[in-house]
Tab-separated table of C-alpha atoms and ligand atoms in Angstrom:
chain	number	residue	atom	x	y	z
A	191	UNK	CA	185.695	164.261	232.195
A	192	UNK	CA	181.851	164.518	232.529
A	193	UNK	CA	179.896	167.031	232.837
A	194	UNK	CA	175.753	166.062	232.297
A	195	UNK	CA	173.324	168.842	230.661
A	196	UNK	CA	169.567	168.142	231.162
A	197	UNK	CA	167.980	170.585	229.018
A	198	UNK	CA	164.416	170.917	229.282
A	199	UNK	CA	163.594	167.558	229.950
A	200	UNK	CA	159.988	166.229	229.315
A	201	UNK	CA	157.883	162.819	229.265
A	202	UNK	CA	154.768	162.621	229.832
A	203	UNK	CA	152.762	158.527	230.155
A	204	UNK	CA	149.306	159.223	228.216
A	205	UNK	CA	147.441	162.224	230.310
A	206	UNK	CA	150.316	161.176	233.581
A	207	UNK	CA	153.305	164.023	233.129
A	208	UNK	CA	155.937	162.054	234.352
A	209	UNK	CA	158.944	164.604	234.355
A	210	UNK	CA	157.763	168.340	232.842
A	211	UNK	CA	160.707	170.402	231.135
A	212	UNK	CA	163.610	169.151	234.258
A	213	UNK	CA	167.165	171.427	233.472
A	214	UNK	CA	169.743	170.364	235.246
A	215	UNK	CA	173.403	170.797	235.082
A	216	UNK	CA	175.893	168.094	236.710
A	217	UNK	CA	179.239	168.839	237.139
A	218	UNK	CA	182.178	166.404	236.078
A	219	UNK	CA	182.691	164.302	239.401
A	220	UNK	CA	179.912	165.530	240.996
A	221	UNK	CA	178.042	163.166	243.277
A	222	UNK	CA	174.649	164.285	242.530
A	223	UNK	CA	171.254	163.424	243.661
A	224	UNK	CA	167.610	163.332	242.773
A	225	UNK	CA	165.294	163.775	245.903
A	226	UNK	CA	161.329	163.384	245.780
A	227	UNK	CA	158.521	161.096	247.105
A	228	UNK	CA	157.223	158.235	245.184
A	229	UNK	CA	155.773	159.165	241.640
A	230	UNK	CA	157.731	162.423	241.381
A	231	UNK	CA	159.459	161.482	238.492
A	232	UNK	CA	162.943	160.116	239.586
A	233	UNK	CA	163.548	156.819	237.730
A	234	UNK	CA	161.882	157.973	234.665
A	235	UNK	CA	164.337	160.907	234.344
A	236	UNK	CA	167.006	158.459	235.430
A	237	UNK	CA	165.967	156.001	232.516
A	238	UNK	CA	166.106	158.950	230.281
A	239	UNK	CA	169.550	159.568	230.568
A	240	UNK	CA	170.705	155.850	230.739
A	241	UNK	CA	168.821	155.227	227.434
A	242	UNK	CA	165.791	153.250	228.496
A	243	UNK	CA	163.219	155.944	228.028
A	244	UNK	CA	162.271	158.049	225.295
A	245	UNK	CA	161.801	161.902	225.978
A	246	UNK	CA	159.291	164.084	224.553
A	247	UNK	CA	161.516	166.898	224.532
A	248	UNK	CA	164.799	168.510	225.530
A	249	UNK	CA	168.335	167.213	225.439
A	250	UNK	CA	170.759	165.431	227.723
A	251	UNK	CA	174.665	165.987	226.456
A	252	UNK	CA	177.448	163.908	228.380
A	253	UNK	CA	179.752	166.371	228.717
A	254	UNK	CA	180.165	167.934	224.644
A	255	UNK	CA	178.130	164.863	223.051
A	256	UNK	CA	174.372	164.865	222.813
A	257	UNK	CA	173.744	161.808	223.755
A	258	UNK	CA	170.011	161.452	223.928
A	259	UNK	CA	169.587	160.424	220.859
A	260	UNK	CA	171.959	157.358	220.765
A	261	UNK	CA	171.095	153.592	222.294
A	262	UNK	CA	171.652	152.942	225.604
A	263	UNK	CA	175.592	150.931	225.058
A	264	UNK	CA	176.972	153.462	223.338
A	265	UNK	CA	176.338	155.922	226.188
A	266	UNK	CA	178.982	154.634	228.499
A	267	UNK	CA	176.920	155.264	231.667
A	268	UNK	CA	176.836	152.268	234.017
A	269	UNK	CA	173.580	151.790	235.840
A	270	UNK	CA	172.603	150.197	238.932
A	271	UNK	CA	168.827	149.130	239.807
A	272	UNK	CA	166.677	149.171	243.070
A	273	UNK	CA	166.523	145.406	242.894
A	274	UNK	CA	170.006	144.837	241.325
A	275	UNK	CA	168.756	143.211	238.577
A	276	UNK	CA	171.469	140.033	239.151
A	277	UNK	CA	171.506	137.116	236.574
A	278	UNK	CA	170.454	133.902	239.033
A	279	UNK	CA	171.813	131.575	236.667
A	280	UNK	CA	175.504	133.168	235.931
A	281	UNK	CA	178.396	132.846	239.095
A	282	UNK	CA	179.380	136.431	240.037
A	283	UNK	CA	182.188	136.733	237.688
A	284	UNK	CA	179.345	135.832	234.851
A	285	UNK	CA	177.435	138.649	236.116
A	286	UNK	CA	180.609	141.175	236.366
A	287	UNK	CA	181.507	139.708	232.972
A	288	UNK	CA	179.059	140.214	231.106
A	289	UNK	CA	178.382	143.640	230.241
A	290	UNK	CA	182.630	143.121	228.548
A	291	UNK	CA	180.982	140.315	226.381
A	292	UNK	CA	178.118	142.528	225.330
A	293	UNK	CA	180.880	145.367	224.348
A	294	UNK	CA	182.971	142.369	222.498
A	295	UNK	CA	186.175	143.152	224.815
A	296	UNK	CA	188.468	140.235	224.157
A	297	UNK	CA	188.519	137.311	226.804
A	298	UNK	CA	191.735	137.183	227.954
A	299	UNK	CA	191.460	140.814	229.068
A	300	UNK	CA	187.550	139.982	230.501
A	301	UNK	CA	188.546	137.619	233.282
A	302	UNK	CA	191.067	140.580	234.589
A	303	UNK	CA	188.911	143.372	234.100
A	304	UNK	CA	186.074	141.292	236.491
A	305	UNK	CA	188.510	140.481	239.037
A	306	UNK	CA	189.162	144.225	239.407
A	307	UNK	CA	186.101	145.373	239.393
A	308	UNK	CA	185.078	143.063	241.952
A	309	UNK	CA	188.525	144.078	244.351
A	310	UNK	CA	187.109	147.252	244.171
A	311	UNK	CA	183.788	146.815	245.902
A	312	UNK	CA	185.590	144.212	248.522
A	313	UNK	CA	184.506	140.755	246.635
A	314	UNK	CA	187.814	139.629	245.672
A	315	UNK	CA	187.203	135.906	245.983
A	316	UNK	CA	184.032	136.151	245.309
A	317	UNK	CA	183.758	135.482	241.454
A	318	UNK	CA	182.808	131.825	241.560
A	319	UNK	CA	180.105	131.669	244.043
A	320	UNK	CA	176.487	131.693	242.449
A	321	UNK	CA	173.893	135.168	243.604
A	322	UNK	CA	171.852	132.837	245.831
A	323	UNK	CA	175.139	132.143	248.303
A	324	UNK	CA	175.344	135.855	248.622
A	325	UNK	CA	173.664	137.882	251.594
A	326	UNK	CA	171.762	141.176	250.241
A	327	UNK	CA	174.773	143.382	250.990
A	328	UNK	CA	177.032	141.253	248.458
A	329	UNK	CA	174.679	141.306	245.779
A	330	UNK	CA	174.456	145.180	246.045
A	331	UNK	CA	177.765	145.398	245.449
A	332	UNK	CA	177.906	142.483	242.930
A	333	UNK	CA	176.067	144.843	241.200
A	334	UNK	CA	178.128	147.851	241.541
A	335	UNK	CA	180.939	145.865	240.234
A	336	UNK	CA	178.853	145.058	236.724
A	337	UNK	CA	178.110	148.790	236.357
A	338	UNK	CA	181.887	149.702	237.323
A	339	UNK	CA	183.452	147.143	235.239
A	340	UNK	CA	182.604	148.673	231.620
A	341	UNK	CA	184.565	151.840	233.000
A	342	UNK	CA	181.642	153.870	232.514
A	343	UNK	CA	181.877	158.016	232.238
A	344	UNK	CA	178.994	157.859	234.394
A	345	UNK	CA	176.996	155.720	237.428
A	346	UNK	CA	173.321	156.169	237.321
A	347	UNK	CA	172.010	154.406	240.651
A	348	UNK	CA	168.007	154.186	241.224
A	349	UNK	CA	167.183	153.459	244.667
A	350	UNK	CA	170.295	151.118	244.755
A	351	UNK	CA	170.103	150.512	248.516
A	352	UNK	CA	166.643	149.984	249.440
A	353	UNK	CA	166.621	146.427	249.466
A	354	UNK	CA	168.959	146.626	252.625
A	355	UNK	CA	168.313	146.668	255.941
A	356	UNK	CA	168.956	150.173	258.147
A	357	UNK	CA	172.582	149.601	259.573
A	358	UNK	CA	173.471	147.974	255.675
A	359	UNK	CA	172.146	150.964	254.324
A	360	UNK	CA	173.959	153.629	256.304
A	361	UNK	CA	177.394	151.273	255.680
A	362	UNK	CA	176.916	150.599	251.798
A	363	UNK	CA	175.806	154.685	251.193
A	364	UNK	CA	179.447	155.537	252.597
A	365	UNK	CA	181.173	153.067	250.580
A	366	UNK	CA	179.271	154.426	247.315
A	367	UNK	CA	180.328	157.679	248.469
A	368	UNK	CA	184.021	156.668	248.658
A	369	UNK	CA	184.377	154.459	245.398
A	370	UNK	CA	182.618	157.476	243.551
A	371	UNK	CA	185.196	159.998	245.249
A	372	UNK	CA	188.199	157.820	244.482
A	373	UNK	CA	187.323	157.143	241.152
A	374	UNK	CA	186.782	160.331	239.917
A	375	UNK	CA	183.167	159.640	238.105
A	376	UNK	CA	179.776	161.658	238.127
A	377	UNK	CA	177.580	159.999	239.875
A	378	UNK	CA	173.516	160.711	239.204
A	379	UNK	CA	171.161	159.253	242.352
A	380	UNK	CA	167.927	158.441	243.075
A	381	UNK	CA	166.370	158.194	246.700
A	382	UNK	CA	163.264	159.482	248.059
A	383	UNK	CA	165.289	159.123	251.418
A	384	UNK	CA	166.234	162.734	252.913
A	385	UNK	CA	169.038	161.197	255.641
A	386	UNK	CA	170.387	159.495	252.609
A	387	UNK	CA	170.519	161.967	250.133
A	388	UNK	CA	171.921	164.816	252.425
A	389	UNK	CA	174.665	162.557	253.541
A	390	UNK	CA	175.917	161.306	250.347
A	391	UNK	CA	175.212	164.257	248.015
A	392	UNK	CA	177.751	167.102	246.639
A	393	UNK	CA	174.316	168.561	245.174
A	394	UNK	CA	170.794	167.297	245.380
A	395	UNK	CA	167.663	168.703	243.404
A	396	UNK	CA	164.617	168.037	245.270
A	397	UNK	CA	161.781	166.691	242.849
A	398	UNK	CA	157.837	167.030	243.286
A	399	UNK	CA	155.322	165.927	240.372
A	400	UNK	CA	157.723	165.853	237.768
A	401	UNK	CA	159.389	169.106	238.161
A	402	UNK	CA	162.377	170.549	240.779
A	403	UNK	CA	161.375	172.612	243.422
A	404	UNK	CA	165.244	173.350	244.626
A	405	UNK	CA	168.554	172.159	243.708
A	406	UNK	CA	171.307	173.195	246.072
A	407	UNK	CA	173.866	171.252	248.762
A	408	UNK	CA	172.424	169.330	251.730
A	409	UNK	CA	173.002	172.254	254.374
A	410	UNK	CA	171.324	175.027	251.659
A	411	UNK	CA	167.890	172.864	251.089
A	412	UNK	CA	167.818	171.751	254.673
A	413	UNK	CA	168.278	175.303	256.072
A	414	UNK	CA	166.867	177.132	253.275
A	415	UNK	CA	164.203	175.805	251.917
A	416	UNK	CA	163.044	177.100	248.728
A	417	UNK	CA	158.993	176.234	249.685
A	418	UNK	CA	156.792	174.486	251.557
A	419	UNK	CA	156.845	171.370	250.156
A	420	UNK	CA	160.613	171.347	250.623
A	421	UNK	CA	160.671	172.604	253.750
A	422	UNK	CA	158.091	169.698	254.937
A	423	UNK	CA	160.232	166.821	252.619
A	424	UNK	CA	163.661	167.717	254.699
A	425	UNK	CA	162.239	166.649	258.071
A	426	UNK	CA	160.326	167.754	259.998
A	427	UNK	CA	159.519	171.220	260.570
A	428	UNK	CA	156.956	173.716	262.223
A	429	UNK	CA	155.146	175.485	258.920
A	430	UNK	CA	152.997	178.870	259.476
A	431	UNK	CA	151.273	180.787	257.451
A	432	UNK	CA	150.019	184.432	258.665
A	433	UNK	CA	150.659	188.027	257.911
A	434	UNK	CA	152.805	191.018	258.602
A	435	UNK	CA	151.760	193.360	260.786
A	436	UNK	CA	154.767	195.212	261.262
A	437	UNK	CA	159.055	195.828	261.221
A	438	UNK	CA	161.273	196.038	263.451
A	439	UNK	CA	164.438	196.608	261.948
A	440	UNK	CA	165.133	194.235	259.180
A	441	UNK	CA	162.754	191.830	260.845
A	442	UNK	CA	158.735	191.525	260.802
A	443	UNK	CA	156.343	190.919	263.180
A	444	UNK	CA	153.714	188.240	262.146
A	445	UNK	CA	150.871	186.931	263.607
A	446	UNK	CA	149.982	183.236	262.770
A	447	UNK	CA	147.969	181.008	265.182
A	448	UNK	CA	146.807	183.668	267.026
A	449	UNK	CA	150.368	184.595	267.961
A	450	UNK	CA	153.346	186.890	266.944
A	451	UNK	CA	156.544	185.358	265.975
A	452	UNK	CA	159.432	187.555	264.985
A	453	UNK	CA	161.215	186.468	261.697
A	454	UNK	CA	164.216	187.668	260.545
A	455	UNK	CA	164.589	185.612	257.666
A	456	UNK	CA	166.472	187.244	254.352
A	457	UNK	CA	163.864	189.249	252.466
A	458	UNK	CA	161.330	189.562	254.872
A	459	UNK	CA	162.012	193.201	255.063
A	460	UNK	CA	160.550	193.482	252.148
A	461	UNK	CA	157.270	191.824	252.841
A	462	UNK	CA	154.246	194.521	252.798
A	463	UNK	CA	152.528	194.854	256.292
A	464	UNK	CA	149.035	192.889	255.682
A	465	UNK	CA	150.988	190.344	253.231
A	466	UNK	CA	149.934	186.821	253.832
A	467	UNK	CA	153.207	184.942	254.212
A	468	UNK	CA	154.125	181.478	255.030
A	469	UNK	CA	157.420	180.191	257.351
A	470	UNK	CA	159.307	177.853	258.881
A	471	UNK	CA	160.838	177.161	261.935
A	472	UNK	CA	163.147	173.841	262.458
A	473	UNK	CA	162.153	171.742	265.886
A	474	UNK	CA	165.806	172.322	266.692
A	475	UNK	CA	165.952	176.089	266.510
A	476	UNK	CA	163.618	176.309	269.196
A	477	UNK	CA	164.910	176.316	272.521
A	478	UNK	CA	163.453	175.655	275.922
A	479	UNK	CA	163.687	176.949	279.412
A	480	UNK	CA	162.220	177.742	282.699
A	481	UNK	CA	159.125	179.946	282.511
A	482	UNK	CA	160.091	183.378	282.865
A	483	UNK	CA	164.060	182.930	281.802
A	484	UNK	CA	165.276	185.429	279.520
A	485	UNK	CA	165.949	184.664	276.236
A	486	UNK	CA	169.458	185.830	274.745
A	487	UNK	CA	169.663	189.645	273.160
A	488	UNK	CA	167.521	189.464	270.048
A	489	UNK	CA	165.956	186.323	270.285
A	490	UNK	CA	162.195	185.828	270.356
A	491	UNK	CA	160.232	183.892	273.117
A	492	UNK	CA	157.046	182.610	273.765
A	493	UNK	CA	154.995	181.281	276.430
A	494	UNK	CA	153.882	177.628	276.102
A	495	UNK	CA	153.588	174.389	277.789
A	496	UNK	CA	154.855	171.052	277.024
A	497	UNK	CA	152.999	168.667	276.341
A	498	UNK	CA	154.328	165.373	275.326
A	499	UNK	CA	158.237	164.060	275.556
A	500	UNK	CA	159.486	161.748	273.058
A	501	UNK	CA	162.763	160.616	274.174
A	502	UNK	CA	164.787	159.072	271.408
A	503	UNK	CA	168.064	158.110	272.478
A	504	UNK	CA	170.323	161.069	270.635
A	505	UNK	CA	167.441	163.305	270.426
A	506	UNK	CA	164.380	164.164	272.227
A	507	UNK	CA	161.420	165.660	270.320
A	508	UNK	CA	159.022	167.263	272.192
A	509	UNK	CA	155.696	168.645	271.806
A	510	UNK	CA	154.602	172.001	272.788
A	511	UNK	CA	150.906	173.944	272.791
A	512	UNK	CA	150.811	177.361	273.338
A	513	UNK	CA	147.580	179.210	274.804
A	514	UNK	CA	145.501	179.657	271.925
A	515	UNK	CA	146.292	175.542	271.066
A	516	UNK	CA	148.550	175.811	268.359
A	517	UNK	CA	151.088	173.157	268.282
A	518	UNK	CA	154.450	173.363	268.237
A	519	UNK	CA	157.581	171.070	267.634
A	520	UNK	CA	160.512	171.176	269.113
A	521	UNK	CA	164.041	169.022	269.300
A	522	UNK	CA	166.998	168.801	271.597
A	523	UNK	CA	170.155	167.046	271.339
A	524	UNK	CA	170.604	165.819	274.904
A	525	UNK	CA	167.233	165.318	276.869
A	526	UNK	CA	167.013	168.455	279.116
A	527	UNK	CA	167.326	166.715	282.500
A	528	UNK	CA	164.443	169.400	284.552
A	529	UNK	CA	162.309	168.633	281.440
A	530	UNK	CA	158.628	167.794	282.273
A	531	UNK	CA	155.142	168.459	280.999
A	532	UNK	CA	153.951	171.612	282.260
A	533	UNK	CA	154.708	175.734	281.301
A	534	UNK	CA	158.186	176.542	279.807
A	535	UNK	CA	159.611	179.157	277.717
A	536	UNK	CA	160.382	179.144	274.287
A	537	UNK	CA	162.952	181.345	272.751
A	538	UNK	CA	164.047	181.265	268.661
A	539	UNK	CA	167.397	183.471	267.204
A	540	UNK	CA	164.675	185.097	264.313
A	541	UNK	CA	167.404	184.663	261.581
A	542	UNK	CA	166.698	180.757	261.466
A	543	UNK	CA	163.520	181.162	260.031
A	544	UNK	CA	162.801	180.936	256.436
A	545	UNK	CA	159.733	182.690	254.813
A	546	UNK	CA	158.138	182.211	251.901
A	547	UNK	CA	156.548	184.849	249.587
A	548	UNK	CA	152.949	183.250	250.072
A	549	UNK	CA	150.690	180.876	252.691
A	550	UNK	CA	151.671	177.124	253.639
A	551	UNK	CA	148.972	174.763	252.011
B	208	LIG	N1	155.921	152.967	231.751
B	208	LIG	C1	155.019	153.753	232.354
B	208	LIG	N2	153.734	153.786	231.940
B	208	LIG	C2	152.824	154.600	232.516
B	208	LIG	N3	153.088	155.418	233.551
B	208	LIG	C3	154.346	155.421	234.015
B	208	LIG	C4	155.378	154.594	233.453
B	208	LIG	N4	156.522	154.828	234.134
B	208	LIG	C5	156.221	155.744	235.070
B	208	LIG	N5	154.930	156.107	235.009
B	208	LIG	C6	154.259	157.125	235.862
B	208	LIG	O1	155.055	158.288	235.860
B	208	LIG	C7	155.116	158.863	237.157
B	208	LIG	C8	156.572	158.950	237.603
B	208	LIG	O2	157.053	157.635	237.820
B	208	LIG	P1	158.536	157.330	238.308
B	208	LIG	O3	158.726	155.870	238.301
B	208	LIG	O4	159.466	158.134	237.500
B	208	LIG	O5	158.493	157.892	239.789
B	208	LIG	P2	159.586	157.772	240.972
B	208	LIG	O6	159.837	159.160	241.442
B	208	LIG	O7	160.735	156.982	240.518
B	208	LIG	O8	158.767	156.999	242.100
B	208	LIG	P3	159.286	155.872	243.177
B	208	LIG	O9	159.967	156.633	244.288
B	208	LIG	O10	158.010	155.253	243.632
B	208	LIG	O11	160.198	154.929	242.464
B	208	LIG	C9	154.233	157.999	238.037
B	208	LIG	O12	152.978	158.610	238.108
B	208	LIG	C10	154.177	156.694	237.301
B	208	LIG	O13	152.985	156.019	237.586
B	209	LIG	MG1	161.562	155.161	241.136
């Protein structure tokens, strides 16, 4: 049963501030991830909590015991690296073995412990062959097995599949997911992919130069985006920035781009006529049809003209400009089969968008 406290978490690398005061509370069993582009902070608040980095200040507790302040073995976290971090020169069972040895677990109960922890991730069999017989998919999970074997309270996984190719990845996330569920064990994850974290994630706190911007499930940061820069890391989206000019109801009127888009996200009410404001609007909120159509009860439209058709198999993005040139993005599930470059309408239900209390940068 393990619960991890982050408590004001801080390191900084001579005048670089790595990770600046991160709180963060995991639940016991809780598959939970940490989200940001490159140099955000990830691995170094990762390596903080498996042992291999000194903080600055704050505390990290494993459940009731403080644990930042004892070496990394006597943690009980398993941890598995970007690069797996596989002995060449020891046969897979060596490898599985060997974090037993370390912990001075007798033999006899070593060679049954590895064989376990191998069935588990699928490599029963396995334990004899040496890492360079192994394809990268194996040694992922040759790895797993090492980290699983010690029985650890918790996983700590940095970027443990980006050494796979695309169709490995999307295979070996699942299985990670499954293991984790089944065994019952907080998990703590690094990617900087967004696919990868919403799929896989009970919880994910999105990271940006060493601090969290959001921390919420996949469907709350996706849809509601706490700012900007979150709204722009979870895909791709159309961000505005403009002001009020007036209500309608709970809903405001803004102009941005030379045009007036009704937004009916929560709080906008709220929002001061003349208040600079910044929003955004998902490609796949937008809808599009025949110039002139009306748009259902509620929703807004616009006039605008399509401009370039990306057809992607299970989604079509396309490109729209409307009069004044501002560019607009847009997404559709099946490609519309009248769809052409040329004038169309484009209608939005309001309540999708999400504002924020100041101006996109
Ligand atoms: N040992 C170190 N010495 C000096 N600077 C460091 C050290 N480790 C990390 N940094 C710096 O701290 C910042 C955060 O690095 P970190 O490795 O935690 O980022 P990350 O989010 O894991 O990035 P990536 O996605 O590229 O792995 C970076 O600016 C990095 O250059
Ligand atoms: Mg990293």
């Amino acid at each position: 049963m393990t619960a991890i406290r982050i408590d004001g978490v801080a390191r900084a690398f001579g005048a670089v501030a790595a990770v600046r005061g991160v709180t963060l509370d995991i639940r016991d069993g809780e598959f939970f991830t940490l989200l940001g582009p490159s140099g955000c902070g990830k691995t170094t608040l990762l390596r903080m909590v498996a042992g291999f980095c000194d903080l600055d200040s704050g505390t990290i507790h494993f459940g009731e015991r403080r644990i930042d302040t004892v070496p990394p073995h006597k943690r009980n976290a398993g941890m598995v690296f970007q690069n797996y971090a596989i002995f060449p020169n020891l046969t897979v069972n060596g490898n599985v073995a060997y974090g037993l040895k370390a912990r001075g677990i007798v033999p006899d109960q070593i060679d049954d412990r590895a064989a376990k922890a191998l069935k588990l991730v699928h490599l029963d069999g396995y334990g004899a062959r040496w890492p360079h017989q192994l394809s990268g998919g194996q040694l992922q999970r040759v790895a797993l097995a090492r980290c699983l074997v010690i029985e650890p309270e918790v996983i700590l996984l940095d970027e443990p599949l980006s050494n796979l190719d695309a169709k490995l990845r999307v295979e070996m996330r699942g299985e990670i997911r499954q293991l984790q569920k089944r065994l019952g064990i907080t998990a703590l994850y690094v990617t900087h992919d967004q696919e990868e974290a919403m799929a896989i994630s009970d919880r994910i706190a999105v990271m940006n130069a060493g601090s969290v911007e959001q921390i919420g499930q996949p469907v709350d940061i996706y849809q509601r985006p706490a700012t900007p820069f979150v709204a722009r890391f979870m895909g791709t989206t159309n961000l505005l920035s403009g002001s009020v000019i007036r209500h309608e109801g709970d809903r405001a009127v803004v102009r941005a781009g030379g045009h007036d888009f009704l937004v009916g996200a929560p709080g906008i009410a709220e929002a001061e006529p003349g208040k600079a404001i910044g929003f955004s609007l998902r490609p796949e909120a937008l809808t599009i049809t025949a110039p002139g159509a009306k748009p259902p009860p509620g929703w807004a439209s616009l006039e605008a003209r399509v401009v370039r058709i990306e057809f992607l198999g299970a989604l079509t993005r396309i490109e729209l400009a409307l009069d004044s040139g501002l560019v607009l993005h847009a997404a559709a599930v099946d490609m519309p089969r009248a769809l052409a470059e040329g004038p169309v309408a484009l209608s939005y239900d309001p309540a999708r968008v999400t504002a924020f209390p100041g101006p996109c940068d």
